[in-house]
PDB file of C-alpha atoms in Angstrom:
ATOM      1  CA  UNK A  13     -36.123 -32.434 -17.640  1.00 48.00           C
ATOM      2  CA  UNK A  14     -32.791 -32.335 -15.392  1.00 58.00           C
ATOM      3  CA  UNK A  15     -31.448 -29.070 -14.973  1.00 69.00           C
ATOM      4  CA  UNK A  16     -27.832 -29.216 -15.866  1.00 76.00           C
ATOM      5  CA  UNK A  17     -25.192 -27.626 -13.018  1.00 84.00           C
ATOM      6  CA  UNK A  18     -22.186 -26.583 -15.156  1.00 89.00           C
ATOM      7  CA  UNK A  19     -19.114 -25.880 -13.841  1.00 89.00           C
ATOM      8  CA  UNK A  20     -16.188 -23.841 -15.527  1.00 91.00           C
ATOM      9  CA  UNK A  21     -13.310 -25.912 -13.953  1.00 92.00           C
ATOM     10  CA  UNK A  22     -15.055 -29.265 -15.073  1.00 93.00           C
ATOM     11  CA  UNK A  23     -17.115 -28.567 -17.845  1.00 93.00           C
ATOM     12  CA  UNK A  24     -18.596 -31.388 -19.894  1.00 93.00           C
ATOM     13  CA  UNK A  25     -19.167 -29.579 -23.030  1.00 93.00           C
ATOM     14  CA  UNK A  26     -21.137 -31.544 -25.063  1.00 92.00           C
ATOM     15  CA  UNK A  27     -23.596 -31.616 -22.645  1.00 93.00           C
ATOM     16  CA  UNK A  28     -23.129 -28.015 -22.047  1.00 93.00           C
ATOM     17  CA  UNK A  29     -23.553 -27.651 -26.060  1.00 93.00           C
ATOM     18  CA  UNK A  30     -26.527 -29.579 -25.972  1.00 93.00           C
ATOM     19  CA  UNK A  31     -28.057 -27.677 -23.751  1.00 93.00           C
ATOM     20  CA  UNK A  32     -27.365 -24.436 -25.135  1.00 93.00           C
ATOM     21  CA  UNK A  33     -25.728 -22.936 -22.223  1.00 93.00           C
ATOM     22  CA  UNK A  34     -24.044 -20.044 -21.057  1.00 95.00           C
ATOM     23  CA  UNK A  35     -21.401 -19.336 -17.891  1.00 95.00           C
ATOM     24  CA  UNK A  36     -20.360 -15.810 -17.831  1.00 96.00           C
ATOM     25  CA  UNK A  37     -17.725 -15.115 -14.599  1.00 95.00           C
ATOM     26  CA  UNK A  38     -14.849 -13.029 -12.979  1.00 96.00           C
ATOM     27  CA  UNK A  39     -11.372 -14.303 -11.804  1.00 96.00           C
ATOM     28  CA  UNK A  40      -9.136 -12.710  -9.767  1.00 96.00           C
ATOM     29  CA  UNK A  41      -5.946 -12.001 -12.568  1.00 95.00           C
ATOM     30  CA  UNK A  42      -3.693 -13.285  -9.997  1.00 94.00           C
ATOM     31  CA  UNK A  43      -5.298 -16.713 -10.274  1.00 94.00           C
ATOM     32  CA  UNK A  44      -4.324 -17.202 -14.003  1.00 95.00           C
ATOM     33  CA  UNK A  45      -0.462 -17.431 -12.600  1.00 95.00           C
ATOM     34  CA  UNK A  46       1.150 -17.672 -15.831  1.00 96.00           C
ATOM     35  CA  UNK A  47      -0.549 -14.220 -17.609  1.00 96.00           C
ATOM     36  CA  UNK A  48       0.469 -13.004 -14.006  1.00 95.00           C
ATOM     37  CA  UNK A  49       3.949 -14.020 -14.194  1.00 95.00           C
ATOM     38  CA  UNK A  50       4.180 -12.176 -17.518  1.00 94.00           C
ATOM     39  CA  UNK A  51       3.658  -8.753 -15.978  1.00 94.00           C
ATOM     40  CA  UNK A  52       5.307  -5.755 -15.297  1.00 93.00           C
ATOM     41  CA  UNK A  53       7.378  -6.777 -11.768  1.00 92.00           C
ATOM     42  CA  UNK A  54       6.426  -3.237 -10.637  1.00 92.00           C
ATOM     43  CA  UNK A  55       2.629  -3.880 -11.386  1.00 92.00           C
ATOM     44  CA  UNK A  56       1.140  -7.090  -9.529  1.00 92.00           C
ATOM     45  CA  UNK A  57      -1.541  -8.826 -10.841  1.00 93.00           C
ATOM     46  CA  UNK A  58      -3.072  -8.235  -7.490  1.00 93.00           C
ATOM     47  CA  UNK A  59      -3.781  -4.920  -8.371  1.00 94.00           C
ATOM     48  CA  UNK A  60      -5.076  -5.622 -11.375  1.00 95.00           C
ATOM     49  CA  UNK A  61      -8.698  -5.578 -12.264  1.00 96.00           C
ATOM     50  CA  UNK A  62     -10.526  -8.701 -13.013  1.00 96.00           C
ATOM     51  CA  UNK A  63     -11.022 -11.130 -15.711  1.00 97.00           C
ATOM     52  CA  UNK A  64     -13.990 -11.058 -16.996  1.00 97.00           C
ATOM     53  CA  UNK A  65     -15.308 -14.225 -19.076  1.00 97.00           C
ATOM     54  CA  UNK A  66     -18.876 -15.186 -20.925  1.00 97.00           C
ATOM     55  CA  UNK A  67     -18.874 -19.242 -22.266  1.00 97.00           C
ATOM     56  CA  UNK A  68     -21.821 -20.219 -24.879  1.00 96.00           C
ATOM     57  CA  UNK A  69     -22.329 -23.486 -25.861  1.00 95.00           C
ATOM     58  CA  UNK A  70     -24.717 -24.443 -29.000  1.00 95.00           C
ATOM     59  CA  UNK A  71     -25.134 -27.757 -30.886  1.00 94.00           C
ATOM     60  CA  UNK A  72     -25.290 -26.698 -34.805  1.00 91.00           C
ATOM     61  CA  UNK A  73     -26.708 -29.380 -37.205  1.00 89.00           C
ATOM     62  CA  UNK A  74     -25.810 -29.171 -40.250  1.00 85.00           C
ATOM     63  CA  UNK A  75     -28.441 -31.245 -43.036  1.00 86.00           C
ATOM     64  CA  UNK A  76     -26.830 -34.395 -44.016  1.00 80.00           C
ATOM     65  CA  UNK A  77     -24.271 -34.750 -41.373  1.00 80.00           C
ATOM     66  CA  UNK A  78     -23.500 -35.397 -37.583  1.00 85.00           C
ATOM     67  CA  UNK A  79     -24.181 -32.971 -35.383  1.00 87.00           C
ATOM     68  CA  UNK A  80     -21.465 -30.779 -34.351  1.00 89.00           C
ATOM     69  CA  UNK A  81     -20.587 -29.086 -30.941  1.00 93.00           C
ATOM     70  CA  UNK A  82     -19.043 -25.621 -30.719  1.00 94.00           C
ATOM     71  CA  UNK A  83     -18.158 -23.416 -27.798  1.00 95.00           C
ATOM     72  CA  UNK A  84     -17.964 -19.578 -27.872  1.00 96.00           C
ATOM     73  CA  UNK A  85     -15.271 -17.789 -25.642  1.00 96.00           C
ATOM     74  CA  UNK A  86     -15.341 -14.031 -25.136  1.00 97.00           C
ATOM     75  CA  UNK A  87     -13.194 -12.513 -22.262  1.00 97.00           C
ATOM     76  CA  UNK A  88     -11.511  -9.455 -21.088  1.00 97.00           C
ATOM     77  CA  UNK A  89      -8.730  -8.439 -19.198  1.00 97.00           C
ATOM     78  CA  UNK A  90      -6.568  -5.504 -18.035  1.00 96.00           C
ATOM     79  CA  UNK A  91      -2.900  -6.069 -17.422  1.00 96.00           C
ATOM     80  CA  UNK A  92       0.456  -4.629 -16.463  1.00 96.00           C
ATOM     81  CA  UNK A  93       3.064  -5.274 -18.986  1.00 96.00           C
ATOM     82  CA  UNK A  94       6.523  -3.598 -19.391  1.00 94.00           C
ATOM     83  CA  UNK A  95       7.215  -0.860 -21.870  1.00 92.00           C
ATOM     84  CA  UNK A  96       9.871  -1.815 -23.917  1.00 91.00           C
ATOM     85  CA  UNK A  97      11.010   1.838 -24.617  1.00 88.00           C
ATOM     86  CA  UNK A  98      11.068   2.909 -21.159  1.00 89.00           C
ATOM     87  CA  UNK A  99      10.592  -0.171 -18.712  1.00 89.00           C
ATOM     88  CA  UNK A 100       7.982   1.047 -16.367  1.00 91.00           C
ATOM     89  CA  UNK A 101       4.580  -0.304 -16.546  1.00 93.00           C
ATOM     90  CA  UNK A 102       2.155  -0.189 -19.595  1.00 94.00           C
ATOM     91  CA  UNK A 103      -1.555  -0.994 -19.269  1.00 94.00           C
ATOM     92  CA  UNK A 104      -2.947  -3.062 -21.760  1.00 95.00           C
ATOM     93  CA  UNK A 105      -7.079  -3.781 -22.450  1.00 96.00           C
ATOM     94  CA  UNK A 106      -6.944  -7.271 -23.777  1.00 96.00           C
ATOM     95  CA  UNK A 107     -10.032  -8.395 -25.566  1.00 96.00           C
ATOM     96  CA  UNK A 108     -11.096 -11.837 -27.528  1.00 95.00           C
ATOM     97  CA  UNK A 109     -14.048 -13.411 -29.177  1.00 96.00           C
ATOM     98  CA  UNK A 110     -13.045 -17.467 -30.105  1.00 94.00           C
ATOM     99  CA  UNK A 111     -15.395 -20.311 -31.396  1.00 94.00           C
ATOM    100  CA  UNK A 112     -14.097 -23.661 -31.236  1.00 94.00           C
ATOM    101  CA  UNK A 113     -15.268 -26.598 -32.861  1.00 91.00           C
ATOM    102  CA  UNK A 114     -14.740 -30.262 -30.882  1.00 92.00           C
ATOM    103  CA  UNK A 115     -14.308 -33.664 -32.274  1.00 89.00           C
ATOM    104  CA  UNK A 116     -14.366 -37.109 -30.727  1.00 85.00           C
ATOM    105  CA  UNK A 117     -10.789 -37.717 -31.229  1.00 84.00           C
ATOM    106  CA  UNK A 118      -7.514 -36.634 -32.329  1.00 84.00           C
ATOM    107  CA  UNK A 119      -7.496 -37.796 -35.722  1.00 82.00           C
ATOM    108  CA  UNK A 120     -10.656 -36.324 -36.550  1.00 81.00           C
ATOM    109  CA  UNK A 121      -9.590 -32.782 -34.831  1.00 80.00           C
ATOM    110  CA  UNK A 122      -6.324 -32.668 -37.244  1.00 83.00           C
ATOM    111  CA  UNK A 123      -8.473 -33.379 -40.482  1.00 80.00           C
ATOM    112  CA  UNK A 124     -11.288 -30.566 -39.361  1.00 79.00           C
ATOM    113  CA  UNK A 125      -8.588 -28.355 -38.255  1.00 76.00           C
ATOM    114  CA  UNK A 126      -6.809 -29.183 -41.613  1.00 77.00           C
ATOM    115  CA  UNK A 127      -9.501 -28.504 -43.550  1.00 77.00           C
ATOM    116  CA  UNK A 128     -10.957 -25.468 -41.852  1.00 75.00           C
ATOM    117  CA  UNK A 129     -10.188 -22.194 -40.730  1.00 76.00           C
ATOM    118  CA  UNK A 130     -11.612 -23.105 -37.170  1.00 77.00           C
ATOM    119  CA  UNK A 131      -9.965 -23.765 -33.681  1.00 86.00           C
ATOM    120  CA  UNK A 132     -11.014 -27.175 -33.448  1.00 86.00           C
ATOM    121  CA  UNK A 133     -10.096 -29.230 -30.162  1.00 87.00           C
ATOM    122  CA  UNK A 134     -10.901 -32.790 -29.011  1.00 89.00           C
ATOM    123  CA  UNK A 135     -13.833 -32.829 -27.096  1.00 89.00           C
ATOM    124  CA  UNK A 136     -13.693 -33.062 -23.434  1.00 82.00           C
ATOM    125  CA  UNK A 137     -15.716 -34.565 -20.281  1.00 81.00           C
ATOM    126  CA  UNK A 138     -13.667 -32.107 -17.922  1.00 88.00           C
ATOM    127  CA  UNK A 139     -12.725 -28.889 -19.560  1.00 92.00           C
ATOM    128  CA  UNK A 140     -10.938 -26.099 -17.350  1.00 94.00           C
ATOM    129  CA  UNK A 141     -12.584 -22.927 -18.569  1.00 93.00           C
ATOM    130  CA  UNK A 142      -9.960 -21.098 -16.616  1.00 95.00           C
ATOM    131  CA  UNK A 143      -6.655 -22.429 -18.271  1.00 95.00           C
ATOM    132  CA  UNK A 144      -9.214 -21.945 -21.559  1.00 95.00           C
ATOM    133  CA  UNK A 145      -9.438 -18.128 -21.096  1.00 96.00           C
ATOM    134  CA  UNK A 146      -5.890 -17.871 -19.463  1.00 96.00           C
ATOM    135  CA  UNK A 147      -4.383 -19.553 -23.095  1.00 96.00           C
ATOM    136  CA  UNK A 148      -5.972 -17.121 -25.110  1.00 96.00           C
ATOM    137  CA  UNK A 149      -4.794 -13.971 -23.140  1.00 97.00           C
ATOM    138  CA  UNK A 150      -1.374 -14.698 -23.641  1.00 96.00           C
ATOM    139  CA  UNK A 151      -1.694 -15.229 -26.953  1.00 95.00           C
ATOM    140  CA  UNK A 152      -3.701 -11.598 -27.165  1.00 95.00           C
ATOM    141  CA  UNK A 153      -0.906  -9.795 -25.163  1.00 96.00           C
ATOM    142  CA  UNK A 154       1.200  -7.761 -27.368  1.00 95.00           C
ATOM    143  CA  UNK A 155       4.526  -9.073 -28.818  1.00 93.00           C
ATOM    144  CA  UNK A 156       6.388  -5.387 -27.689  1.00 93.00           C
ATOM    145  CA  UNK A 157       4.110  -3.628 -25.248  1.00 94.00           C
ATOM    146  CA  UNK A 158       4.961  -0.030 -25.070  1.00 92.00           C
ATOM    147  CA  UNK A 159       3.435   3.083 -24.467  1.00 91.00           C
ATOM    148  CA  UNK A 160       2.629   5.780 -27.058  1.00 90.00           C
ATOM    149  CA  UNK A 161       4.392   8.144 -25.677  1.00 89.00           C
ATOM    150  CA  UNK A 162       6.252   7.172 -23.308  1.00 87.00           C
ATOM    151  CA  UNK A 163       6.383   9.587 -20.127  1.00 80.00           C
ATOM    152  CA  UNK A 164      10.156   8.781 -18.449  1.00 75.00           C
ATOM    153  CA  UNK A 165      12.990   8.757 -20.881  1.00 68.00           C
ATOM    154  CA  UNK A 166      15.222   6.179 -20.241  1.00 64.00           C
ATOM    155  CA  UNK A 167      17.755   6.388 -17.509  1.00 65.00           C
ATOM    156  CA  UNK A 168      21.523   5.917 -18.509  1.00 65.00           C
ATOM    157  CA  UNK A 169      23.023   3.841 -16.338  1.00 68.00           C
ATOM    158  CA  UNK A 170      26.072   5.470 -14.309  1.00 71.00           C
ATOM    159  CA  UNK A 171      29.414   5.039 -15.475  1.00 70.00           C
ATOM    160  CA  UNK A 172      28.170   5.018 -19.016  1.00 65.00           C
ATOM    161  CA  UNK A 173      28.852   7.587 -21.356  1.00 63.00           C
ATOM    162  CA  UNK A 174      26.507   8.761 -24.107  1.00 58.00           C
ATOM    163  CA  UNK A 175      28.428   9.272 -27.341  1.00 59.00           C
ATOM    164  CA  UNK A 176      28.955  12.524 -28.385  1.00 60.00           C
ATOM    165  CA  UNK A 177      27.774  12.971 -32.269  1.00 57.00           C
ATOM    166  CA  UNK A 178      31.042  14.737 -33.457  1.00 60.00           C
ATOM    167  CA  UNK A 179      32.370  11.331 -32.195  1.00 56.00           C
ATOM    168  CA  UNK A 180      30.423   9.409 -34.477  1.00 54.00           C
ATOM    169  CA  UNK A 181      31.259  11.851 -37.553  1.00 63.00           C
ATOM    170  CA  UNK A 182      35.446  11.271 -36.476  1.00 73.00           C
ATOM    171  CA  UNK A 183      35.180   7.692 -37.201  1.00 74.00           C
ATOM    172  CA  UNK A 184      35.660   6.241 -40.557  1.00 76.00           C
ATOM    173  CA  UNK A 185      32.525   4.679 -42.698  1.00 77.00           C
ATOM    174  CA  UNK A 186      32.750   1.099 -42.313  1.00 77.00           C
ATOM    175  CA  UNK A 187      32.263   0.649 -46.162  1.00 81.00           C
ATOM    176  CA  UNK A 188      34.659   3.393 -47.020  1.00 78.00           C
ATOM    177  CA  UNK A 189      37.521   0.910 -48.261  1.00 78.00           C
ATOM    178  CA  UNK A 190      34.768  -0.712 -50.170  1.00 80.00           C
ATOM    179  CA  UNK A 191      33.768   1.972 -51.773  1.00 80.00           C
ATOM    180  CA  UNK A 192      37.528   2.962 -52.857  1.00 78.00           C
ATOM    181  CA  UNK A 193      38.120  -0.858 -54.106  1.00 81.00           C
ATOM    182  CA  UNK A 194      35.028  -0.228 -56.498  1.00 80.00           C
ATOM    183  CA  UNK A 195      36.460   3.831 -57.508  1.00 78.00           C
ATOM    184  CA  UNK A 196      39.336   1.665 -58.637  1.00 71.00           C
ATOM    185  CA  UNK A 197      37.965  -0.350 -61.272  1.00 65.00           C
TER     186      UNK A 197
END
């Protein structure tokens, strides 16, 4: 039998399904430009570590109906965001474990995606594996990165003043005059 030469950037993945494969890899995090370009500016993705990527196909037949093809994803990266409390750099471990489930066409992927909890896609001749893992990191990176604790405080700006709190007791309560309209009744 043919040995099968799978490649991540092309992948044919029934085949690779059928064959039961598995491509595990590294890319540099500066080649997936668009988790790159959501980095801290003060952090490069250069100097980040990495990605790390396993991709396992397997060809699952269930009794009574067609044979289906699945692909299992599991990756790991470490990236640079910003801190949202304190704007310097955060690290963040990103980690994910996806199956997908392929149909022939796009009307069959939006019924089995309809009907199941399952990422289903349309399967593919040429699959990128790298825009693949790259999709699911950004949708693993946190929606407000910060720190625990953050180390910095925040710089003020010059030329801005930081309110003084015996301003804030000075001024009236903005529902003061609602609260008299209601003493009224």
């Amino acid at each position: 039998m043919k040995e099968h030469v799978f490649l991540p950037r092309k992948l044919d993945v029934a085949a690779f399904a059928r064959d039961g494969a598995t491509l595990t890899g590294e890319w540099p995090a500066a080649e997936l430009q668009r988790l790159a370009e959501s980095g801290a500016p003060e952090a490069p993705a250069a100097s980040w570590p990495a990605v790390r990527w396993t991709l396992t196909g397997e060809r699952r037949e269930p009794r009574g109906a067609e044979a289906q093809v699945w692909l299992h994803l599991e990756a790991e990266a470490q990236v640079s965001l910003t801190c949202q409390r304190c704007l310097q750099p955060v690290q963040e471990a990103l980690s994910l474990s996806r199956w997908y489930r392929f149909a022939r066409n796009e009307s069959e992927a939006a019924e089995l995606d309809a009907d199941s909890e399952d990422d289903v896609l349309v399967l593919s001749r040429s699959l990128d594996a790298l825009e693949m893992v790259e999709d699911e990191l950004l949708l693993s990176l946190p929606l407000v990165p910060r720190h625990d604790v953050c180390t910095q405080p925040l710089l003020v700006p010059q030329g801005v003043v930081a309110e003084e709190p015996e301003a804030a007791e000075e001024r009236p309560h903005p529902f003061a005059a609602l609260a008299a309209l209601k003493k009224d009744k």
